[in-house]
mmCIF file of C-alpha atoms in Angstrom:
data_model
loop_
_atom_site.group_PDB
_atom_site.id
_atom_site.type_symbol
_atom_site.label_atom_id
_atom_site.label_comp_id
_atom_site.label_asym_id
_atom_site.label_seq_id
_atom_site.Cartn_x
_atom_site.Cartn_y
_atom_site.Cartn_z
ATOM 1 C CA UNK A 140 -26.623 67.855 86.970
ATOM 2 C CA UNK A 141 -23.879 67.667 89.605
ATOM 3 C CA UNK A 142 -20.409 67.985 88.033
ATOM 4 C CA UNK A 143 -17.012 67.598 89.674
ATOM 5 C CA UNK A 144 -14.358 69.471 87.668
ATOM 6 C CA UNK A 145 -10.667 68.604 87.961
ATOM 7 C CA UNK A 146 -7.986 70.940 86.592
ATOM 8 C CA UNK A 147 -10.007 74.151 86.539
ATOM 9 C CA UNK A 148 -6.860 76.317 86.726
ATOM 10 C CA UNK A 149 -5.417 75.180 83.399
ATOM 11 C CA UNK A 150 -5.736 76.728 79.946
ATOM 12 C CA UNK A 151 -8.635 74.465 78.971
ATOM 13 C CA UNK A 152 -9.970 73.962 82.491
ATOM 14 C CA UNK A 153 -10.547 77.685 83.081
ATOM 15 C CA UNK A 154 -12.779 77.918 79.999
ATOM 16 C CA UNK A 155 -14.616 74.743 80.946
ATOM 17 C CA UNK A 156 -15.254 76.119 84.433
ATOM 18 C CA UNK A 157 -16.633 79.367 83.002
ATOM 19 C CA UNK A 158 -18.957 77.519 80.651
ATOM 20 C CA UNK A 159 -20.243 74.986 83.168
ATOM 21 C CA UNK A 160 -20.740 77.568 85.916
ATOM 22 C CA UNK A 161 -22.789 79.680 83.503
ATOM 23 C CA UNK A 162 -25.123 76.752 82.817
ATOM 24 C CA UNK A 163 -28.089 76.937 85.232
ATOM 25 C CA UNK A 164 -28.643 73.240 84.747
ATOM 26 C CA UNK A 165 -25.266 72.320 86.256
ATOM 27 C CA UNK A 166 -24.078 72.376 89.846
ATOM 28 C CA UNK A 167 -20.282 72.534 89.617
ATOM 29 C CA UNK A 168 -17.756 71.633 92.309
ATOM 30 C CA UNK A 169 -14.062 72.278 91.627
ATOM 31 C CA UNK A 170 -11.384 69.979 93.024
ATOM 32 C CA UNK A 171 -7.725 70.979 92.817
ATOM 33 C CA UNK A 172 -4.546 71.952 94.619
ATOM 34 C CA UNK A 173 -5.142 75.683 94.836
ATOM 35 C CA UNK A 174 -6.924 77.656 97.539
ATOM 36 C CA UNK A 175 -9.563 78.714 94.992
ATOM 37 C CA UNK A 176 -10.810 75.125 94.666
ATOM 38 C CA UNK A 177 -13.946 74.031 96.515
ATOM 39 C CA UNK A 178 -12.074 70.876 97.541
ATOM 40 C CA UNK A 179 -8.286 70.909 97.926
ATOM 41 C CA UNK A 180 -6.778 67.669 96.724
ATOM 42 C CA UNK A 181 -3.533 66.742 94.949
ATOM 43 C CA UNK A 182 -4.219 64.054 92.350
ATOM 44 C CA UNK A 183 -0.523 63.177 92.105
ATOM 45 C CA UNK A 184 -0.167 62.526 95.843
ATOM 46 C CA UNK A 185 -3.631 61.706 97.200
ATOM 47 C CA UNK A 186 -4.944 58.172 97.488
ATOM 48 C CA UNK A 187 -7.932 56.744 95.609
ATOM 49 C CA UNK A 188 -9.618 56.050 98.930
ATOM 50 C CA UNK A 189 -9.386 59.670 100.036
ATOM 51 C CA UNK A 190 -10.672 60.891 96.676
ATOM 52 C CA UNK A 191 -13.519 58.373 96.833
ATOM 53 C CA UNK A 192 -14.633 59.901 100.137
ATOM 54 C CA UNK A 193 -14.820 63.320 98.482
ATOM 55 C CA UNK A 194 -16.804 61.789 95.634
ATOM 56 C CA UNK A 195 -19.259 60.306 98.097
ATOM 57 C CA UNK A 196 -19.660 63.699 99.768
ATOM 58 C CA UNK A 197 -20.264 65.565 96.492
ATOM 59 C CA UNK A 198 -22.110 62.731 94.713
ATOM 60 C CA UNK A 199 -21.334 64.021 91.214
ATOM 61 C CA UNK A 200 -23.114 62.552 88.236
ATOM 62 C CA UNK A 201 -20.197 63.511 85.995
ATOM 63 C CA UNK A 202 -16.485 63.951 86.665
ATOM 64 C CA UNK A 203 -14.683 66.119 84.090
ATOM 65 C CA UNK A 204 -10.927 65.605 84.193
ATOM 66 C CA UNK A 205 -9.034 68.535 82.633
ATOM 67 C CA UNK A 206 -6.047 68.010 84.938
ATOM 68 C CA UNK A 207 -2.670 67.095 83.542
ATOM 69 C CA UNK A 208 0.782 68.394 82.662
ATOM 70 C CA UNK A 209 2.298 69.324 79.318
ATOM 71 C CA UNK A 210 5.751 70.173 80.645
ATOM 72 C CA UNK A 211 8.210 68.361 82.846
ATOM 73 C CA UNK A 212 10.495 65.388 83.173
ATOM 74 C CA UNK A 213 9.292 61.943 82.173
ATOM 75 C CA UNK A 214 8.620 61.164 85.819
ATOM 76 C CA UNK A 215 6.526 64.266 86.366
ATOM 77 C CA UNK A 216 4.539 63.698 83.166
ATOM 78 C CA UNK A 217 3.755 60.129 84.197
ATOM 79 C CA UNK A 218 2.674 61.292 87.643
ATOM 80 C CA UNK A 219 0.338 63.955 86.246
ATOM 81 C CA UNK A 220 -0.987 62.249 83.112
ATOM 82 C CA UNK A 221 -0.985 58.573 84.058
ATOM 83 C CA UNK A 222 -0.836 57.922 87.797
ATOM 84 C CA UNK A 223 -3.267 60.731 88.572
ATOM 85 C CA UNK A 224 -5.706 59.267 86.030
ATOM 86 C CA UNK A 225 -5.388 55.869 87.702
ATOM 87 C CA UNK A 226 -6.286 57.536 91.011
ATOM 88 C CA UNK A 227 -9.361 59.165 89.475
ATOM 89 C CA UNK A 228 -10.595 55.945 87.863
ATOM 90 C CA UNK A 229 -10.074 53.871 91.005
ATOM 91 C CA UNK A 230 -11.753 56.499 93.192
ATOM 92 C CA UNK A 231 -14.820 56.566 90.941
ATOM 93 C CA UNK A 232 -14.987 52.772 91.041
ATOM 94 C CA UNK A 233 -14.845 52.805 94.854
ATOM 95 C CA UNK A 234 -17.482 55.521 95.261
ATOM 96 C CA UNK A 235 -21.014 54.618 96.275
ATOM 97 C CA UNK A 236 -22.534 55.885 93.016
ATOM 98 C CA UNK A 237 -19.872 55.795 90.281
ATOM 99 C CA UNK A 238 -20.042 58.917 88.137
ATOM 100 C CA UNK A 239 -19.631 59.251 84.397
ATOM 101 C CA UNK A 240 -16.069 60.281 83.507
ATOM 102 C CA UNK A 241 -15.150 62.724 80.745
ATOM 103 C CA UNK A 242 -11.372 62.661 80.373
ATOM 104 C CA UNK A 243 -9.271 65.062 78.292
ATOM 105 C CA UNK A 244 -6.789 63.274 76.071
ATOM 106 C CA UNK A 245 -4.401 64.637 73.473
ATOM 107 C CA UNK A 246 -3.772 64.368 69.744
ATOM 108 C CA UNK A 247 -0.134 63.772 70.719
ATOM 109 C CA UNK A 248 -1.248 60.220 71.521
ATOM 110 C CA UNK A 249 -1.443 59.484 67.791
ATOM 111 C CA UNK A 250 2.171 60.338 67.045
ATOM 112 C CA UNK A 251 3.429 60.524 63.432
ATOM 113 C CA UNK A 252 0.821 59.762 60.773
ATOM 114 C CA UNK A 253 0.744 59.836 56.998
ATOM 115 C CA UNK A 254 0.336 63.402 55.779
ATOM 116 C CA UNK A 255 -2.537 64.526 53.628
ATOM 117 C CA UNK A 256 -5.644 63.266 55.386
ATOM 118 C CA UNK A 257 -7.661 63.376 58.614
ATOM 119 C CA UNK A 258 -6.872 61.102 61.549
ATOM 120 C CA UNK A 259 -9.856 58.947 62.605
ATOM 121 C CA UNK A 260 -10.250 57.595 66.128
ATOM 122 C CA UNK A 261 -9.494 54.094 64.799
ATOM 123 C CA UNK A 262 -5.883 55.095 64.041
ATOM 124 C CA UNK A 263 -3.358 53.027 65.999
ATOM 125 C CA UNK A 264 -1.665 55.388 68.486
ATOM 126 C CA UNK A 265 2.126 55.576 68.187
ATOM 127 C CA UNK A 266 3.157 58.492 70.401
ATOM 128 C CA UNK A 267 6.695 59.848 70.470
ATOM 129 C CA UNK A 268 8.171 61.403 73.575
ATOM 130 C CA UNK A 269 7.162 61.181 77.236
ATOM 131 C CA UNK A 270 4.230 63.575 76.915
ATOM 132 C CA UNK A 271 2.364 61.597 74.246
ATOM 133 C CA UNK A 272 3.206 58.291 75.930
ATOM 134 C CA UNK A 273 1.989 59.487 79.328
ATOM 135 C CA UNK A 274 -1.252 60.821 77.827
ATOM 136 C CA UNK A 275 -1.915 57.588 75.929
ATOM 137 C CA UNK A 276 -1.333 55.569 79.094
ATOM 138 C CA UNK A 277 -3.936 57.711 80.840
ATOM 139 C CA UNK A 278 -6.396 57.185 78.011
ATOM 140 C CA UNK A 279 -5.866 53.423 78.098
ATOM 141 C CA UNK A 280 -6.526 53.404 81.843
ATOM 142 C CA UNK A 281 -9.826 55.213 81.302
ATOM 143 C CA UNK A 282 -10.922 52.907 78.485
ATOM 144 C CA UNK A 283 -10.039 49.798 80.509
ATOM 145 C CA UNK A 284 -11.655 51.048 83.731
ATOM 146 C CA UNK A 285 -15.109 49.611 83.088
ATOM 147 C CA UNK A 286 -16.599 53.020 83.880
ATOM 148 C CA UNK A 287 -19.118 55.003 81.881
ATOM 149 C CA UNK A 288 -16.297 57.002 80.314
ATOM 150 C CA UNK A 289 -15.456 59.141 77.311
ATOM 151 C CA UNK A 290 -12.040 60.401 76.221
ATOM 152 C CA UNK A 291 -11.934 63.589 74.161
ATOM 153 C CA UNK A 292 -8.722 63.569 72.153
ATOM 154 C CA UNK A 293 -8.080 67.304 71.804
ATOM 155 C CA UNK A 294 -6.023 68.632 68.920
ATOM 156 C CA UNK A 295 -4.108 71.944 68.851
ATOM 157 C CA UNK A 296 -5.815 74.407 71.165
ATOM 158 C CA UNK A 297 -5.479 78.151 70.573
ATOM 159 C CA UNK A 298 -7.244 81.277 71.747
ATOM 160 C CA UNK A 299 -7.170 83.748 74.635
ATOM 161 C CA UNK A 300 -5.326 82.483 77.675
ATOM 162 C CA UNK A 301 -2.751 80.574 75.605
ATOM 163 C CA UNK A 302 0.280 79.813 77.822
ATOM 164 C CA UNK A 303 3.366 81.931 77.171
ATOM 165 C CA UNK A 304 5.308 78.777 76.263
ATOM 166 C CA UNK A 305 2.761 77.729 73.642
ATOM 167 C CA UNK A 306 3.478 78.375 69.985
ATOM 168 C CA UNK A 307 1.263 81.444 69.654
ATOM 169 C CA UNK A 308 1.761 82.599 73.215
ATOM 170 C CA UNK A 309 5.476 82.713 72.509
ATOM 171 C CA UNK A 310 4.974 84.468 69.175
ATOM 172 C CA UNK A 311 2.608 87.050 70.677
ATOM 173 C CA UNK A 312 5.109 87.886 73.431
ATOM 174 C CA UNK A 313 7.875 88.142 70.852
ATOM 175 C CA UNK A 314 5.799 90.483 68.708
ATOM 176 C CA UNK A 315 4.954 92.695 71.662
ATOM 177 C CA UNK A 316 8.610 92.914 72.664
ATOM 178 C CA UNK A 317 9.671 93.672 69.081
ATOM 179 C CA UNK A 318 7.118 96.453 68.781
ATOM 180 C CA UNK A 319 8.087 97.964 72.139
ATOM 181 C CA UNK A 320 11.823 97.847 71.388
ATOM 182 C CA UNK A 321 11.648 98.679 67.660
ATOM 183 C CA UNK A 322 13.146 95.328 66.700
ATOM 184 C CA UNK A 323 12.813 94.137 63.114
ATOM 185 C CA UNK A 324 12.825 90.377 63.675
ATOM 186 C CA UNK A 325 11.121 87.765 65.838
ATOM 187 C CA UNK A 326 12.712 84.336 66.141
ATOM 188 C CA UNK A 327 10.593 81.158 66.224
ATOM 189 C CA UNK A 328 11.121 77.421 65.783
ATOM 190 C CA UNK A 329 10.490 75.772 62.434
ATOM 191 C CA UNK A 330 6.896 76.487 61.371
ATOM 192 C CA UNK A 331 6.633 74.136 58.408
ATOM 193 C CA UNK A 332 4.461 71.589 60.208
ATOM 194 C CA UNK A 333 0.702 71.309 59.746
ATOM 195 C CA UNK A 334 -1.599 71.423 62.757
ATOM 196 C CA UNK A 335 -5.323 71.271 63.433
ATOM 197 C CA UNK A 336 -5.999 74.429 65.432
ATOM 198 C CA UNK A 337 -9.194 74.609 67.499
ATOM 199 C CA UNK A 338 -10.299 77.483 69.727
ATOM 200 C CA UNK A 339 -10.327 76.840 73.481
ATOM 201 C CA UNK A 340 -13.909 78.147 73.695
ATOM 202 C CA UNK A 341 -15.024 75.544 71.165
ATOM 203 C CA UNK A 342 -13.192 72.905 73.183
ATOM 204 C CA UNK A 343 -15.105 73.971 76.298
ATOM 205 C CA UNK A 344 -18.366 73.604 74.357
ATOM 206 C CA UNK A 345 -17.332 70.101 73.311
ATOM 207 C CA UNK A 346 -16.599 69.133 76.907
ATOM 208 C CA UNK A 347 -19.963 70.478 78.029
ATOM 209 C CA UNK A 348 -21.677 68.465 75.278
ATOM 210 C CA UNK A 349 -19.734 65.360 76.303
ATOM 211 C CA UNK A 350 -20.790 65.730 79.937
ATOM 212 C CA UNK A 351 -24.488 65.496 79.069
ATOM 213 C CA UNK A 352 -24.109 62.886 76.327
ATOM 214 C CA UNK A 353 -24.133 59.098 76.549
ATOM 215 C CA UNK A 354 -21.118 58.714 74.244
ATOM 216 C CA UNK A 355 -18.231 56.486 75.319
ATOM 217 C CA UNK A 356 -14.851 55.541 73.878
ATOM 218 C CA UNK A 357 -12.647 58.103 72.130
ATOM 219 C CA UNK A 358 -13.778 61.173 70.179
ATOM 220 C CA UNK A 359 -11.511 63.621 68.349
ATOM 221 C CA UNK A 360 -11.998 67.324 68.989
ATOM 222 C CA UNK A 361 -10.472 69.579 66.344
ATOM 223 C CA UNK A 362 -11.377 71.878 63.496
ATOM 224 C CA UNK A 363 -11.086 69.162 60.870
ATOM 225 C CA UNK A 364 -8.611 71.275 58.883
ATOM 226 C CA UNK A 365 -4.818 71.111 58.703
ATOM 227 C CA UNK A 366 -3.130 74.509 58.559
ATOM 228 C CA UNK A 367 0.582 75.119 58.139
ATOM 229 C CA UNK A 368 1.855 76.674 61.359
ATOM 230 C CA UNK A 369 3.653 79.335 59.312
ATOM 231 C CA UNK A 370 0.388 80.500 57.753
ATOM 232 C CA UNK A 371 -1.290 80.670 61.150
ATOM 233 C CA UNK A 372 1.669 82.616 62.524
ATOM 234 C CA UNK A 373 1.269 85.158 59.718
ATOM 235 C CA UNK A 374 -2.321 85.741 60.825
ATOM 236 C CA UNK A 375 -1.077 86.647 64.287
ATOM 237 C CA UNK A 376 1.649 88.859 62.867
ATOM 238 C CA UNK A 377 -0.929 90.677 60.759
ATOM 239 C CA UNK A 378 -3.186 91.185 63.778
ATOM 240 C CA UNK A 379 -0.286 92.769 65.668
ATOM 241 C CA UNK A 380 0.653 95.205 62.914
ATOM 242 C CA UNK A 381 4.293 94.086 63.095
ATOM 243 C CA UNK A 382 6.069 94.875 59.801
ATOM 244 C CA UNK A 383 9.333 93.050 60.463
ATOM 245 C CA UNK A 384 10.175 89.429 59.712
ATOM 246 C CA UNK A 385 9.712 86.108 61.518
ATOM 247 C CA UNK A 386 12.923 84.062 61.377
ATOM 248 C CA UNK A 387 12.554 80.290 61.771
ATOM 249 C CA UNK A 388 15.219 78.081 63.329
ATOM 250 C CA UNK A 389 15.159 74.766 61.466
ATOM 251 C CA UNK A 390 17.027 73.141 64.363
ATOM 252 C CA UNK A 391 13.934 73.561 66.558
ATOM 253 C CA UNK A 392 10.727 71.694 65.786
ATOM 254 C CA UNK A 393 7.226 72.196 67.140
ATOM 255 C CA UNK A 394 7.017 70.985 70.717
ATOM 256 C CA UNK A 395 4.066 69.210 72.321
ATOM 257 C CA UNK A 396 3.608 72.206 74.591
ATOM 258 C CA UNK A 397 3.517 74.490 71.584
ATOM 259 C CA UNK A 398 1.373 72.464 69.224
ATOM 260 C CA UNK A 399 -0.569 70.277 71.602
ATOM 261 C CA UNK A 400 -3.475 70.903 73.939
ATOM 262 C CA UNK A 401 -1.439 72.623 76.625
ATOM 263 C CA UNK A 402 -3.715 71.378 79.392
ATOM 264 C CA UNK A 403 -1.898 72.392 82.527
ATOM 265 C CA UNK A 404 -3.597 72.641 85.893
ATOM 266 C CA UNK A 405 -0.994 74.275 88.068
ATOM 267 C CA UNK A 406 0.745 70.954 88.675
ATOM 268 C CA UNK A 407 3.916 71.870 86.813
ATOM 269 C CA UNK A 408 4.815 75.235 85.377
ATOM 270 C CA UNK A 409 6.801 75.636 82.150
ATOM 271 C CA UNK A 410 9.786 77.080 84.038
ATOM 272 C CA UNK A 411 10.269 73.899 86.029
ATOM 273 C CA UNK A 412 11.357 71.782 83.064
ATOM 274 C CA UNK A 413 11.789 72.082 79.348
ATOM 275 C CA UNK A 414 9.356 70.293 77.038
ATOM 276 C CA UNK A 415 10.639 67.528 74.775
ATOM 277 C CA UNK A 416 10.566 67.599 71.000
ATOM 278 C CA UNK A 417 7.788 65.910 69.072
ATOM 279 C CA UNK A 418 8.707 65.448 65.391
ATOM 280 C CA UNK A 419 5.167 65.191 64.015
ATOM 281 C CA UNK A 420 4.803 67.160 60.754
ATOM 282 C CA UNK A 421 1.057 66.562 60.230
ATOM 283 C CA UNK A 422 -2.053 66.636 62.403
ATOM 284 C CA UNK A 423 -5.620 66.881 61.137
ATOM 285 C CA UNK A 424 -8.608 65.575 63.061
ATOM 286 C CA UNK A 425 -11.384 63.502 61.608
ATOM 287 C CA UNK A 426 -14.273 65.176 63.438
ATOM 288 C CA UNK A 427 -17.210 63.211 62.059
ATOM 289 C CA UNK A 428 -17.693 61.313 65.318
ATOM 290 C CA UNK A 429 -17.883 64.544 67.318
ATOM 291 C CA UNK A 430 -20.540 65.859 64.963
ATOM 292 C CA UNK A 431 -22.550 62.633 64.966
ATOM 293 C CA UNK A 432 -22.351 61.711 68.658
ATOM 294 C CA UNK A 433 -22.031 65.089 70.370
ATOM 295 C CA UNK A 434 -23.755 67.363 67.869
ATOM 296 C CA UNK A 435 -20.650 69.542 68.056
ATOM 297 C CA UNK A 436 -18.749 71.575 65.520
ATOM 298 C CA UNK A 437 -16.422 74.562 65.732
ATOM 299 C CA UNK A 438 -17.754 78.119 65.808
ATOM 300 C CA UNK A 439 -14.657 80.308 66.238
ATOM 301 C CA UNK A 440 -12.480 80.822 63.121
ATOM 302 C CA UNK A 441 -8.698 80.648 63.470
ATOM 303 C CA UNK A 442 -8.227 84.320 62.580
ATOM 304 C CA UNK A 443 -10.492 85.332 65.468
ATOM 305 C CA UNK A 444 -8.671 83.016 67.878
ATOM 306 C CA UNK A 445 -5.314 84.519 66.976
ATOM 307 C CA UNK A 446 -6.670 88.055 67.021
ATOM 308 C CA UNK A 447 -7.916 87.472 70.562
ATOM 309 C CA UNK A 448 -4.497 86.154 71.605
ATOM 310 C CA UNK A 449 -2.900 89.365 70.348
ATOM 311 C CA UNK A 450 -5.537 91.597 71.948
ATOM 312 C CA UNK A 451 -4.962 89.904 75.294
ATOM 313 C CA UNK A 452 -1.163 90.144 74.979
ATOM 314 C CA UNK A 453 -1.192 93.763 73.822
ATOM 315 C CA UNK A 454 -3.442 94.818 76.715
ATOM 316 C CA UNK A 455 -1.473 92.994 79.398
ATOM 317 C CA UNK A 456 0.062 95.387 81.920
#
């Protein structure tokens, strides 16, 4: 199977690239802005016609779109998460043999929901903030494109490679600094919210399963369990051996970059703009559709995901 992968430099995209390249049944071509890509192309600036010519040259059977931005101004988020998706959809439509499209969406598209139960795909999306709105707009473009397309709505991704601005990336760096400098306290935003944490390696497996499936529409990808962020943070603290305290600032809430999928693809780095707040106290995926239509379920427990984040942080030179 010929696969064209977009966004292979991001947190999720790197794991997807590793998994697809290791599959002898897949011939993978990477398209992106960096020199490491097989095809250099900027989705936020290139035209659909130019991208269609690349598609005709590669003739992929599946396009996997992991590209996107979690950070930035409203304008930058729309460029990366909405306009770029429109370019991809239009290019596939114009190509000689339109490929199947697997697009990576976000649980932030749902917005606030009633606490206490899982969120099915039938839930009416009500995103808050530019990130969730821009991701939902991209999803709607895919669903309205008329293509053979599937959107994977990814919940809260954790695991090795977590960006330093993510919730656990930030905590791990804080713990390392505290241990090195004999500090007794690490400061974090409010951790009272519940999130559905899923390991990035499980997400990559879901994307691989989606590429070879015939499923269309929207499918949630999560663990199916809501965990208080504070409890998850304590698992990371325990893995580090830190014996001090974690102080929470109630004036700061979980951000989409901290609790969301943290896609990233090198388009916009965290330092270029601050993320916006996303007051969503509860996220839990209903994962029955993923099990039924993709034959997928999680394999990596949260404690292992967080332990791997700490191991990676502690070993970083």
